Coordinates of C-alpha atoms in Angstrom, one line a residue:
M157 CA 9.4 20.9 31.3
K158 CA 8.2 17.2 30.8
Y159 CA 7.7 16.1 26.9
N160 CA 6.3 13.0 25.8
I161 CA 9.1 13.2 23.5
I162 CA 12.3 14.7 22.8
V163 CA 14.4 14.5 19.2
I164 CA 17.9 15.6 19.4
G165 CA 19.1 16.8 16.5
A166 CA 16.9 18.8 13.5
G167 CA 18.2 16.9 10.5
H168 CA 16.6 15.4 8.0
A169 CA 15.8 12.0 10.5
G170 CA 15.0 14.8 13.1
C171 CA 12.5 17.1 11.4
E172 CA 10.9 13.4 10.7
A173 CA 10.8 12.4 13.7
A174 CA 9.4 15.4 15.9
L175 CA 6.6 16.1 12.9
A176 CA 5.5 12.8 13.3
S177 CA 5.7 12.4 16.6
A178 CA 3.7 15.7 17.3
R179 CA 1.0 14.9 14.7
M180 CA 0.6 11.5 16.4
G181 CA -0.1 13.4 19.6
M182 CA 2.9 13.4 21.7
H183 CA 4.1 16.5 23.3
T184 CA 7.8 16.7 21.6
L185 CA 10.8 19.4 22.5
L186 CA 13.1 19.1 19.1
L187 CA 16.6 20.1 20.9
T188 CA 19.3 21.3 18.5
G189 CA 22.3 23.5 18.5
N190 CA 21.2 26.0 16.0
L191 CA 18.1 26.8 15.3
D192 CA 19.0 28.0 11.7
T193 CA 20.4 25.1 10.3
I194 CA 16.8 22.8 10.3
A195 CA 16.9 20.4 7.8
Q196 CA 20.3 22.3 6.1
M197 CA 21.7 20.1 3.5
S198 CA 25.3 19.7 4.3
C199 CA 26.5 18.4 1.5
N200 CA 24.7 17.8 -1.8
P201 CA 21.6 20.2 -2.7
A202 CA 19.7 17.1 -3.8
I203 CA 17.0 14.9 -2.6
G204 CA 16.3 11.3 -3.8
G205 CA 18.4 9.1 -7.0
L206 CA 19.0 5.5 -6.7
A207 CA 17.2 3.8 -4.1
K208 CA 17.1 6.9 -2.0
G209 CA 13.8 8.2 -4.3
H210 CA 11.9 5.3 -3.4
L211 CA 13.0 5.9 0.3
V212 CA 11.6 9.7 0.1
R213 CA 8.8 8.1 -1.9
E214 CA 7.8 5.5 0.9
I215 CA 8.3 8.6 3.7
D216 CA 5.5 10.3 1.9
A217 CA 3.8 7.4 1.7
L218 CA 3.9 7.1 5.8
G219 CA 2.8 10.4 5.7
G220 CA 6.7 12.1 6.1
E221 CA 7.0 16.1 5.0
M222 CA 10.7 15.4 3.1
G223 CA 8.9 14.7 -0.6
V224 CA 6.4 18.0 -0.6
N225 CA 9.5 19.8 0.9
T226 CA 11.1 18.4 -2.4
D227 CA 8.1 18.9 -4.5
E228 CA 7.6 22.6 -3.0
T229 CA 11.7 23.7 -3.4
G230 CA 12.7 21.4 -6.4
I231 CA 14.5 23.3 -9.3
H232 CA 15.9 20.3 -11.9
F233 CA 14.1 17.4 -11.4
K234 CA 15.1 14.1 -12.9
M235 CA 13.9 10.4 -13.0
L236 CA 16.6 8.5 -13.2
N237 CA 17.6 4.6 -15.1
M238 CA 14.8 5.3 -17.8
S239 CA 16.1 3.2 -20.1
R240 CA 16.7 0.3 -17.7
G241 CA 14.2 -1.7 -16.3
P242 CA 11.3 -0.4 -13.4
A243 CA 12.4 -1.8 -10.9
V244 CA 15.6 0.7 -10.9
W245 CA 13.9 3.8 -11.9
A246 CA 14.3 6.3 -9.2
P247 CA 13.2 10.5 -8.7
R248 CA 15.5 13.1 -8.2
A249 CA 15.3 16.6 -7.6
Q250 CA 18.1 19.4 -6.7
S251 CA 16.3 21.5 -4.9
D252 CA 16.9 25.4 -3.3
K253 CA 18.7 24.9 -0.6
K254 CA 17.8 27.5 1.0
K255 CA 14.0 27.3 0.5
Y256 CA 14.0 23.8 1.4
Q257 CA 15.6 24.6 5.1
F258 CA 13.3 27.6 5.7
R259 CA 10.3 26.2 4.3
M260 CA 11.0 22.3 7.1
K261 CA 11.8 25.3 9.3
E262 CA 8.3 26.9 8.8
V263 CA 6.5 23.7 8.8
I264 CA 8.0 22.7 12.5
E265 CA 7.2 26.0 13.8
K266 CA 4.0 26.1 13.1
Q267 CA 3.2 21.9 14.0
K268 CA 0.9 22.3 17.2
G269 CA 2.9 20.2 20.0
L270 CA 6.1 20.5 18.6
D271 CA 8.9 23.0 20.7
S272 CA 11.9 24.0 19.3
V273 CA 14.7 24.9 21.2
Q274 CA 18.2 25.3 20.8
D275 CA 20.6 24.2 23.0
I276 CA 23.0 21.1 22.9
A277 CA 22.3 17.7 24.5
E278 CA 25.2 16.7 26.7
S279 CA 24.2 13.3 28.6
F280 CA 21.0 11.2 29.5
E281 CA 19.2 10.6 32.9
V282 CA 18.7 6.4 33.2
K283 CA 16.3 5.2 35.8
N284 CA 15.9 1.0 35.8
K285 CA 17.4 1.0 32.7
K286 CA 14.5 3.3 31.1
I287 CA 15.0 6.9 29.7
S288 CA 13.9 9.3 31.9
A289 CA 15.4 13.3 31.1
V290 CA 18.0 14.4 28.6
I291 CA 20.4 17.8 30.5
T292 CA 21.8 20.5 28.3
Q293 CA 24.7 22.0 27.8
R294 CA 23.4 24.4 29.7
G295 CA 22.2 22.4 32.6
V296 CA 18.2 22.7 31.4
R297 CA 16.7 19.4 32.8
H298 CA 14.4 18.0 29.8
E299 CA 12.0 14.7 31.7
T300 CA 11.0 12.9 29.1
E301 CA 9.6 9.8 28.0
A302 CA 11.3 8.8 24.8
V303 CA 14.7 10.5 23.4
I304 CA 15.0 9.7 19.7
V305 CA 19.0 10.3 19.0
C306 CA 19.4 12.4 15.6
T307 CA 22.9 14.2 15.9
G308 CA 24.0 13.2 12.3
T309 CA 27.5 14.7 11.8
F310 CA 28.1 16.1 15.4
L311 CA 29.3 13.5 18.2
K312 CA 32.3 14.6 18.3
G313 CA 32.7 16.1 15.0
L314 CA 36.1 16.9 13.7
I315 CA 36.8 18.5 10.3
H316 CA 40.0 18.5 7.9
I317 CA 40.9 20.6 5.9
G318 CA 45.0 19.6 5.5
D319 CA 46.9 20.8 8.2
Y320 CA 43.4 22.6 9.8
Q321 CA 41.3 21.4 12.1
Q322 CA 38.3 22.2 13.6
K323 CA 36.2 21.0 16.5
S324 CA 32.1 21.0 14.8
G325 CA 30.1 18.8 12.2
R326 CA 29.9 21.2 9.8
L327 CA 32.1 23.9 8.7
A328 CA 31.4 26.5 11.0
D329 CA 29.1 25.1 12.9
F330 CA 29.1 23.1 16.7
S331 CA 30.7 19.9 18.0
A332 CA 28.5 18.0 20.7
E333 CA 31.4 16.9 22.6
K334 CA 30.0 15.5 25.6
L335 CA 27.5 13.0 25.0
S336 CA 29.0 10.3 23.9
Q337 CA 31.1 10.1 26.7
S338 CA 27.4 9.4 28.3
Y339 CA 26.9 6.7 25.9
L340 CA 30.5 5.0 27.0
D341 CA 28.7 5.8 30.8
L342 CA 25.9 3.7 29.8
G343 CA 27.8 0.7 28.8
F344 CA 27.5 1.2 24.3
E345 CA 30.3 1.0 22.2
V346 CA 30.9 3.8 20.2
G347 CA 32.5 4.3 16.7
R348 CA 34.2 6.5 14.7
L349 CA 33.1 7.5 10.6
K350 CA 33.7 9.8 8.4
T351 CA 32.2 11.8 5.9
G352 CA 33.4 14.9 3.1
T353 CA 31.9 17.3 1.0
P354 CA 33.6 19.0 -1.9
Q355 CA 34.2 23.1 -2.6
R356 CA 31.2 25.0 -3.4
V357 CA 32.4 27.9 -6.1
N358 CA 30.6 31.2 -7.8
G359 CA 29.0 30.1 -10.5
D360 CA 29.7 33.7 -12.2
T361 CA 32.9 32.8 -12.1
I362 CA 32.6 29.2 -14.6
D363 CA 32.4 28.9 -18.3
F364 CA 30.0 26.7 -19.0
T365 CA 30.5 26.5 -23.0
K366 CA 33.4 23.7 -21.7
C367 CA 31.2 21.7 -19.8
E368 CA 28.5 19.3 -21.1
I369 CA 24.5 20.7 -20.0
Q370 CA 22.5 18.6 -18.3
Y371 CA 18.1 19.4 -18.4
P372 CA 16.0 18.8 -16.3
D373 CA 12.9 16.2 -17.4
E374 CA 10.4 18.9 -18.8
K375 CA 7.5 17.4 -17.2
P376 CA 8.7 16.9 -13.6
F377 CA 7.6 14.0 -11.0
A378 CA 6.5 14.3 -8.0
F379 CA 7.7 13.0 -4.7
S380 CA 4.9 13.1 -2.9
Y381 CA 1.9 11.6 -3.6
G382 CA -0.2 14.2 -2.8
T383 CA 1.4 17.1 -5.1
D384 CA -0.6 18.8 -7.9
R385 CA 1.0 17.4 -11.0
K386 CA 0.2 20.4 -13.2
K387 CA 1.0 22.9 -10.9
L388 CA 4.4 21.1 -10.3
E389 CA 5.1 21.7 -14.5
T390 CA 5.0 25.2 -13.5
V391 CA 8.0 25.5 -11.5
E392 CA 11.0 27.2 -12.7
Q393 CA 13.7 24.9 -13.4
I394 CA 17.6 25.3 -14.2
P395 CA 19.9 22.9 -15.9
C396 CA 23.0 21.2 -14.2
W397 CA 26.4 20.9 -16.0
I398 CA 29.0 18.2 -16.4
T399 CA 32.5 18.6 -16.2
Y400 CA 35.9 16.2 -16.1
T401 CA 38.8 15.5 -14.0
N402 CA 42.4 15.0 -16.2
E403 CA 45.6 14.1 -16.0
K404 CA 46.5 18.1 -14.4
T405 CA 44.2 17.4 -12.1
H406 CA 45.3 14.0 -11.1
K407 CA 49.4 14.9 -11.2
I408 CA 48.4 17.5 -8.4
I409 CA 46.9 15.2 -6.3
S410 CA 49.4 12.9 -6.8
E411 CA 52.2 15.2 -5.6
N412 CA 50.4 16.3 -2.7
I413 CA 48.8 12.7 -1.3
S414 CA 51.3 13.1 1.6
R415 CA 49.9 16.7 2.7
S416 CA 46.2 14.2 3.2
P417 CA 44.9 13.6 6.6
L418 CA 43.1 11.3 5.3
Y419 CA 46.8 9.3 3.4
R420 CA 48.8 10.1 6.8
G421 CA 46.5 8.3 9.0
I422 CA 45.3 11.4 10.9
I423 CA 41.8 10.6 10.2
K424 CA 40.8 7.4 12.1
G425 CA 37.1 7.0 11.1
I426 CA 36.1 4.8 8.2
G427 CA 35.0 6.4 4.8
P428 CA 32.2 5.8 3.0
R429 CA 33.1 3.7 0.0
Y430 CA 30.7 4.5 -2.3
C431 CA 31.4 8.4 -2.2
P432 CA 35.0 8.3 -2.0
S433 CA 37.3 11.8 -1.9
I434 CA 38.5 12.5 -5.1
E435 CA 42.0 11.7 -4.0
D436 CA 40.9 8.6 -2.6
K437 CA 39.5 7.7 -6.3
V438 CA 42.9 8.4 -8.3
V439 CA 44.6 6.7 -6.0
R440 CA 42.1 4.0 -5.9
F441 CA 41.3 4.0 -10.0
S442 CA 44.8 5.3 -11.0
D443 CA 44.1 3.7 -14.6
K444 CA 41.2 6.2 -15.1
P445 CA 42.3 8.9 -16.8
R446 CA 39.1 11.3 -16.0
H447 CA 36.5 11.4 -13.3
Q448 CA 33.1 12.7 -13.8
L449 CA 32.0 15.5 -11.9
F450 CA 28.3 17.3 -11.8
L451 CA 28.3 20.9 -11.4
E452 CA 25.2 21.4 -9.7
P453 CA 23.4 25.0 -8.5
E454 CA 22.2 25.6 -4.5
G455 CA 19.4 27.6 -5.5
L456 CA 17.9 30.3 -7.8
N457 CA 18.6 33.2 -5.8
T458 CA 22.5 32.2 -5.0
N459 CA 25.5 32.4 -7.5
E460 CA 26.7 28.6 -5.6
Y461 CA 27.8 25.6 -7.1
Y462 CA 28.5 22.6 -5.5
I463 CA 31.1 20.4 -7.4
N464 CA 29.9 16.7 -7.1
G465 CA 32.5 14.1 -6.9
F466 CA 35.3 16.3 -6.5
S467 CA 35.2 16.0 -2.3
S468 CA 38.5 16.3 -0.1
S469 CA 40.5 17.3 3.0
L470 CA 43.8 18.5 1.1
P471 CA 44.9 21.6 2.1
E472 CA 42.8 25.0 0.1
E473 CA 46.0 26.2 -2.0
V474 CA 46.0 22.3 -3.3
Q475 CA 41.9 22.5 -3.7
E476 CA 43.0 26.0 -5.3
Q477 CA 44.9 24.3 -8.1
M478 CA 43.3 21.2 -8.4
V479 CA 39.5 22.8 -9.1
R480 CA 41.2 25.1 -11.8
T481 CA 42.8 22.9 -14.0
L482 CA 38.4 21.5 -14.5
P483 CA 37.7 22.7 -18.4
G484 CA 35.1 25.2 -17.9
L485 CA 36.8 26.2 -14.2
E486 CA 40.1 27.5 -14.6
N487 CA 39.3 31.0 -13.4
V488 CA 37.0 30.0 -10.7
H489 CA 36.4 31.6 -7.6
V490 CA 36.2 28.8 -5.1
M491 CA 34.0 30.1 -1.8
R492 CA 34.1 27.4 0.4
P493 CA 36.7 25.1 0.6
A494 CA 36.1 20.8 0.7
Y495 CA 36.8 19.4 4.1
A496 CA 36.2 16.0 5.5
V497 CA 34.6 15.3 8.7
E498 CA 35.0 12.8 11.4
Y499 CA 32.1 11.9 14.2
D500 CA 31.2 9.8 16.3
F501 CA 28.4 6.5 15.7
I502 CA 26.8 3.9 18.0
P503 CA 26.9 0.2 15.9
P504 CA 23.5 -0.4 14.9
V505 CA 23.7 -3.7 16.5
Q506 CA 22.6 -2.2 19.5
L507 CA 19.1 -1.3 18.5
K508 CA 16.3 -3.6 18.3
A509 CA 14.2 -3.2 15.1
T510 CA 12.4 -0.7 16.3
L511 CA 15.2 1.6 16.0
E512 CA 15.3 1.0 20.3
T513 CA 18.6 0.7 21.9
K514 CA 18.3 -2.7 23.6
L515 CA 20.3 -1.2 26.5
V516 CA 18.0 1.9 27.4
E517 CA 14.4 1.4 27.3
G518 CA 13.2 4.4 25.4
L519 CA 16.1 5.8 23.8
Y520 CA 15.6 5.6 20.2
H521 CA 18.2 6.1 17.2
A522 CA 18.0 7.4 13.6
G523 CA 20.2 8.7 10.9
Q524 CA 23.7 9.1 10.7
I525 CA 24.5 8.1 14.4
N526 CA 23.1 4.5 13.4
G527 CA 26.4 4.5 10.6
T528 CA 24.3 5.2 7.5
S529 CA 24.8 7.6 4.8
G530 CA 22.0 10.3 3.2
Y531 CA 19.8 12.6 4.0
E532 CA 16.8 10.0 2.5
E533 CA 17.8 7.0 4.3
A534 CA 18.1 9.5 7.9
A535 CA 14.4 11.0 7.0
S536 CA 13.1 7.3 6.6
M537 CA 14.5 6.3 9.8
G538 CA 13.5 9.3 11.6
I539 CA 9.6 8.8 11.0
I540 CA 9.7 5.3 11.4
A541 CA 11.7 5.7 14.7
A542 CA 9.1 8.0 15.6
I543 CA 6.3 5.9 14.7
N544 CA 7.8 3.3 17.1
A545 CA 8.3 5.7 19.9
V546 CA 4.7 6.6 20.0
N547 CA 3.4 3.0 20.1
K548 CA 5.2 2.4 23.2
I549 CA 4.2 4.8 24.9
K550 CA 0.3 4.3 23.9
K551 CA 1.4 0.5 24.0
K552 CA 0.3 -0.2 20.6
E553 CA 2.4 -2.8 18.4
P554 CA 5.6 -1.4 17.3
L555 CA 5.3 -0.7 13.2
I556 CA 8.7 -3.1 12.2
L557 CA 8.5 -3.3 8.0
K558 CA 9.3 -6.2 6.2
R559 CA 12.3 -6.4 3.4
Y560 CA 9.8 -7.2 1.0
E561 CA 7.7 -4.5 1.9
A562 CA 10.2 -1.3 1.3
Y563 CA 13.6 -0.3 1.2
T564 CA 12.9 1.6 4.8
G565 CA 12.5 -2.1 5.9
V566 CA 15.8 -3.3 4.1
L567 CA 17.6 -0.5 5.5
I568 CA 16.7 -0.9 9.0
D569 CA 16.7 -4.5 8.9
D570 CA 20.8 -4.7 7.0
L571 CA 21.5 -2.3 10.1
V572 CA 20.6 -4.0 12.9
T573 CA 21.7 -7.5 12.3
K574 CA 24.7 -7.1 10.2
G575 CA 25.8 -3.6 11.7
V576 CA 28.2 -1.5 9.5
D577 CA 31.6 -1.6 9.0
E578 CA 31.9 2.0 7.0
P579 CA 28.8 4.3 6.3
Y580 CA 25.8 2.9 4.9
R581 CA 24.2 3.7 1.6
M582 CA 21.4 2.7 0.0
F583 CA 21.0 0.3 -3.5
T584 CA 18.9 -1.6 -4.5
S585 CA 21.0 -4.2 -5.3
R586 CA 20.4 -4.3 -1.8
A587 CA 16.5 -5.7 -2.2
E588 CA 15.8 -9.0 -2.9
H589 CA 12.8 -8.0 -3.9
R590 CA 12.9 -5.2 -6.7
L591 CA 9.7 -5.5 -9.0
M592 CA 7.9 -5.3 -5.7
L593 CA 9.5 -2.6 -4.2
R594 CA 9.5 0.0 -7.0
Q595 CA 9.2 3.8 -6.4
D596 CA 5.7 4.1 -8.1
N597 CA 3.6 2.2 -5.9
A598 CA 5.2 2.7 -2.4
D599 CA 1.8 4.2 -1.5
L600 CA 0.5 0.8 -2.2
R601 CA 2.6 -1.0 -0.3
L602 CA 3.1 1.2 3.0
M603 CA -0.1 4.2 3.1
Q604 CA -1.6 1.7 5.7
Y605 CA 1.0 1.8 8.1
G606 CA 0.6 5.8 7.8
L607 CA -3.0 5.5 8.0
V608 CA -3.1 3.5 11.3
A609 CA -0.5 5.9 12.8
G610 CA -2.2 8.3 12.1
L611 CA 0.1 10.6 9.2
V612 CA -2.3 10.2 7.0
S613 CA -5.6 11.0 6.6
Q614 CA -8.9 8.8 5.8
D615 CA -9.3 10.8 2.4
R616 CA -6.2 10.3 1.0
Y617 CA -6.3 6.6 1.5
D618 CA -9.3 6.6 0.2
A619 CA -8.2 8.1 -3.0
M620 CA -5.1 5.6 -3.0
L621 CA -7.4 3.0 -3.5
D622 CA -9.5 4.5 -6.4
K623 CA -6.3 5.0 -7.8
Y624 CA -5.5 1.0 -7.5
A625 CA -9.2 0.3 -7.9
S626 CA -8.9 2.0 -11.8
V627 CA -5.4 0.7 -12.4
E628 CA -7.1 -3.1 -11.9
K629 CA -10.2 -2.1 -13.7
M630 CA -7.5 -0.6 -17.0
I631 CA -5.4 -4.4 -16.5
G632 CA -8.5 -5.9 -16.9
E633 CA -9.8 -3.2 -20.0
F634 CA -6.5 -4.3 -22.1
K635 CA -7.0 -7.9 -22.3
S636 CA -10.3 -7.3 -24.3
I637 CA -8.9 -4.1 -25.8
R638 CA -7.5 -5.1 -29.3
I639 CA -4.9 -3.0 -32.3
V640 CA -5.2 -3.4 -36.0
I641 CA -1.5 -4.4 -36.5
D642 CA -1.7 -2.2 -39.8
E643 CA 1.3 -0.2 -41.6
K644 CA 0.2 2.7 -39.5
A645 CA 0.8 0.6 -36.3
K646 CA 4.0 -0.4 -37.7
E647 CA 5.1 2.5 -37.8
V648 CA 4.4 3.4 -34.3
L649 CA 5.8 0.8 -32.8
K650 CA 9.0 0.9 -34.3
E651 CA 9.5 3.9 -32.4
D652 CA 9.9 1.4 -29.3
K653 CA 12.9 -0.6 -31.3
S654 CA 10.8 -3.1 -30.7
E655 CA 11.0 -6.8 -32.6
L656 CA 7.8 -6.8 -34.7
S657 CA 7.9 -10.0 -37.1
G658 CA 4.9 -12.4 -35.8
L659 CA 2.9 -9.5 -35.9
Q660 CA -0.7 -9.3 -38.0
G661 CA -4.5 -9.0 -37.9
S662 CA -4.9 -7.7 -34.5
A663 CA -3.9 -7.9 -30.9
T664 CA -4.9 -6.9 -27.5
I665 CA -3.5 -4.0 -25.7
E666 CA -2.1 -6.6 -22.9
K667 CA -0.4 -9.0 -25.4
L668 CA 1.0 -6.4 -27.6
L669 CA 2.7 -4.7 -23.5
K670 CA 3.9 -8.0 -22.9
R671 CA 6.2 -7.8 -25.8
P672 CA 10.2 -6.5 -25.6
G673 CA 10.7 -2.8 -26.2
I674 CA 7.0 -1.7 -26.7
T675 CA 5.3 0.7 -24.8
L676 CA 1.7 2.1 -23.4
K677 CA 2.0 5.4 -24.5
N678 CA 2.7 4.3 -28.1
L679 CA -0.4 1.8 -28.6
L680 CA -2.8 4.3 -26.4
S681 CA -2.0 6.2 -29.6
L682 CA -2.9 4.0 -32.0
T683 CA -6.6 4.0 -30.3
N684 CA -8.9 6.4 -29.2
E685 CA -10.8 4.2 -26.6
V686 CA -8.6 5.0 -23.8
I687 CA -7.1 8.3 -22.2
L688 CA -5.0 7.9 -19.3
D689 CA -3.2 9.7 -16.6
E690 CA 0.5 9.2 -17.1
E691 CA 0.6 8.4 -13.2
L692 CA -1.6 5.5 -14.0
S693 CA -0.1 4.7 -17.5
S694 CA 2.7 4.0 -15.8
I695 CA 1.8 1.9 -13.2
I696 CA -0.7 -0.1 -15.8
E697 CA 2.6 -0.9 -17.9
M698 CA 4.9 -2.0 -15.5
E699 CA 1.8 -4.7 -14.2
I700 CA 1.6 -6.1 -17.2
K701 CA 4.7 -6.0 -18.7
Y702 CA 6.4 -7.8 -15.8
K703 CA 3.2 -10.0 -14.7
G704 CA 5.6 -13.1 -14.5
Y705 CA 8.4 -11.6 -12.8
I706 CA 6.2 -10.0 -10.2
E707 CA 3.6 -13.2 -9.4
K708 CA 7.4 -14.9 -9.4
E709 CA 8.1 -12.8 -6.3
K710 CA 5.0 -12.4 -5.1
N711 CA 5.1 -16.7 -4.6
E712 CA 8.6 -16.2 -3.3
I713 CA 7.9 -14.1 -0.3
K714 CA 4.8 -16.2 0.6
K715 CA 7.6 -19.1 1.3
I716 CA 9.7 -16.4 3.8
H717 CA 6.1 -14.7 5.0
G718 CA 6.1 -17.6 8.2
M719 CA 10.0 -17.2 8.8
E720 CA 9.8 -13.3 9.3
N721 CA 6.6 -12.9 11.6
H722 CA 8.0 -15.9 13.4
V723 CA 8.9 -13.6 16.9
I724 CA 11.5 -14.7 19.3
P725 CA 10.9 -13.5 22.2
D726 CA 13.1 -11.6 24.7
E727 CA 13.8 -14.2 26.9
F728 CA 15.0 -16.9 24.5
D729 CA 18.0 -18.6 26.5
Y730 CA 20.6 -19.1 23.3
D731 CA 23.1 -20.2 26.2
S732 CA 20.9 -23.6 26.5
L733 CA 20.4 -24.9 23.4
R734 CA 22.5 -27.6 22.7
G735 CA 24.2 -28.1 19.2
L736 CA 24.2 -24.3 19.7
K737 CA 28.5 -23.1 18.3
A738 CA 30.1 -20.7 20.5
E739 CA 30.1 -18.1 17.4
A740 CA 26.3 -18.2 16.8
I741 CA 25.1 -18.3 20.1
K742 CA 27.7 -14.7 20.2
K743 CA 26.3 -13.3 17.6
L744 CA 22.4 -14.3 18.4
K745 CA 22.9 -12.8 21.7
A746 CA 24.7 -9.4 20.4
V747 CA 21.8 -9.4 17.4
K748 CA 18.9 -10.7 19.7
P749 CA 17.2 -10.8 16.7
H750 CA 13.4 -10.6 16.5
T751 CA 11.8 -12.7 13.9
I752 CA 13.5 -16.2 12.9
G753 CA 14.0 -14.5 8.9
Q754 CA 15.7 -12.0 11.1
A755 CA 18.1 -14.8 12.6
M756 CA 18.2 -16.7 9.5
R757 CA 20.4 -13.1 8.1
I758 CA 22.7 -13.1 10.5
S759 CA 26.0 -14.2 9.3
G760 CA 27.8 -17.3 10.9
V761 CA 24.3 -18.8 11.9
D762 CA 23.4 -21.7 9.8
P763 CA 19.7 -24.0 8.8
S764 CA 21.1 -26.3 12.0
H765 CA 21.2 -23.5 14.1
I766 CA 18.1 -22.2 13.3
S767 CA 16.0 -25.6 13.4
L768 CA 17.5 -26.3 16.8
M769 CA 15.8 -22.5 17.6
L770 CA 12.2 -23.4 16.0
I771 CA 12.2 -26.6 18.1
R772 CA 13.0 -24.7 21.4
L773 CA 10.6 -22.0 20.4
E774 CA 7.4 -24.6 19.8
A775 CA 8.5 -26.3 23.3
M776 CA 7.8 -23.0 24.7
K777 CA 4.3 -22.4 22.9
R778 CA 3.6 -25.7 24.0
N779 CA 4.6 -24.9 28.0
K780 CA 2.8 -21.9 27.9

C-alpha cells in the first residue's frame, strides 16, 4: 500500500508525529516493532519537569497529544521551582504508566487516516536522492512520499547488566539491527550513545516510615490548555517518597566498580552527563556522603516503584546488595533490574532546521535518533517533523520556530547547529529569552501555528485570544484600583515576606505588585472589586511584576529578528567567498545554516565571516 507519510517507531516522538500527520489530512502509517508498547514509558513514569514541562505545554499549544494524555492519566501533579522566578516554574506529573500507554494507543487506533502495523523497518528505498519506500523485516515494501524516523534506543540496541548482554532497545523487547546499515549505505554518519534506567521494586516491601514523604499539589496544574481544571481537581493523587544512598551503598559500588561494563570499557556509547548512573555519581562525586533518590509509583493498580536516580549497569547480585542499603528498602524485592542500553543515533548536524535530512529528501528524524534524551524532547520534535513533512508535501512554507519563540526552537536549533557529543537534555538555561518563554504563555506564543497547521480548532484559538484580552483588560484596571495601606493590609502583606517600609496611604495594585515578594493573591484578598481565575491571576502577576525585564527581552529580540529571518539560499557557495577561513567554510558547509542568525551560532564562524556572507547575499539579491 502507498502512504503519504510513514512514521517509524511508536514512542513519544512517533505518537506525536503520526497523530499530527493524520490530523493534517495525510494517509499515515505508524510502523512499530511491538503494538503493545505504543507510548511506553521506558524509563521514568513521569512527564514534564524543569524545561521539559515547558516543552509539553508547547506541544499542546501546537495541537499535540502529550499534555492531554498526561492530564488524563496523572496520579501526582507538582509545579516545580515555585520558590524561584516564573521563568523557571515547571509543571511535572507522575502518570499511571499503563493508563498513559493504553490511552495513547486508543487515541492512535481511533484516529482517521492512521494505520498501525507491527513490523520492523530494515531499509529505505531512495530514488534521485528522495525517499520512495520503506522495506520491512518481513519483506513488505511500503511506498511513501515522506518518512519520519523515531526509533528511540532501538537502532542496534544493546542492553548491559554486568556481563549479561541482550540485543534490545528495551529489556525483553527487540532491536532494529539492519536500519543503521541502510543509513551508512546512503552516506550518513552514524554514532553511538548510551542511556540507562534504574530498578523497579515492589512497593509492598518498602518501609515508607523510613522515607520522606513528598505530597502532590493540592490543586493539580493542567498541562493542556483545553483541560477542565475543576475536573482535574477531582483526580486521585498519591504521594512519592524520598530516600538516600549512604556510606554502605557507596562502599559496595566502589568495591564492585571493576564489574561495571561502563568502567571496563565494554560500553562504548557516551552517556548523559546530567543523568549519570549511580556508580558514575559515586566515582565523580566521591566527596558527597549521600545522593537523593525518589521512590515514584508506576501506577494506581501496580505495586511497582521506580527508584529515580539509581540507574546502573552493575551485575544483578551487586544491585541487590546496593538497593538494600537504602533506608526503607532493607527488605525490598527487586522486580526488574537496572540496566544500561547502547544504541545508534544519526548526528543531527545532518538535518535541516525542518528536521529533514540533508542527504535524502523527504526523510525526517525525531527523538533519540537525533541524540536527545527525554520523552518531552522527543515528542516536541515529533510534532514539528510531521508539520514540516506535511507542509512539504502540500508545497507550503515550513515551520521553523525561532529561539525566542519556543523552547522547541531552542532544542532544534541547538541540535542542527551545534550537534551533540552526549545525549542532549533541555534546560531553561539553554534559552536566551526565558521570561518570554514561560510555561504559562505557550498558547499565546504558538497556538497560531497550530491553527494554521489545522491541528488547533478555530474555537480553541478564539478562546485563547479571549483569555489574553481579559489579561490585558485586568492589567489596565489594576493601574487604577487602589489598596488602602491600613493595619489589615500590612498584616496580610506580611505573609509575602515583602519589605513594606514606605507604604502608606493607598497605592494601585500595579504599583504594589511591582514590589518584590508581594503576591496578587494577597492583594486581591484586600478588595472585593475583582475575582480572578487562578490561571489568569498567575499570568497577570508575571506580566506586571516582570514588565521591565520583559520589555528588555522584547527589545533584544527585535535586534536579532532581522538576522533570524535573513535566509541563506541552499545554493550559496561558501568556497567562492574570499576571506573565509578553511575551518569556517568546513563548518558552514556541514551545517548549511538556514539563516544568518543560525550561521552566527556556529562555533568557529566569527563576525567577519558573517559580514562577508551578508555582502555576497546582497549581491545575489541585486543580481536577481
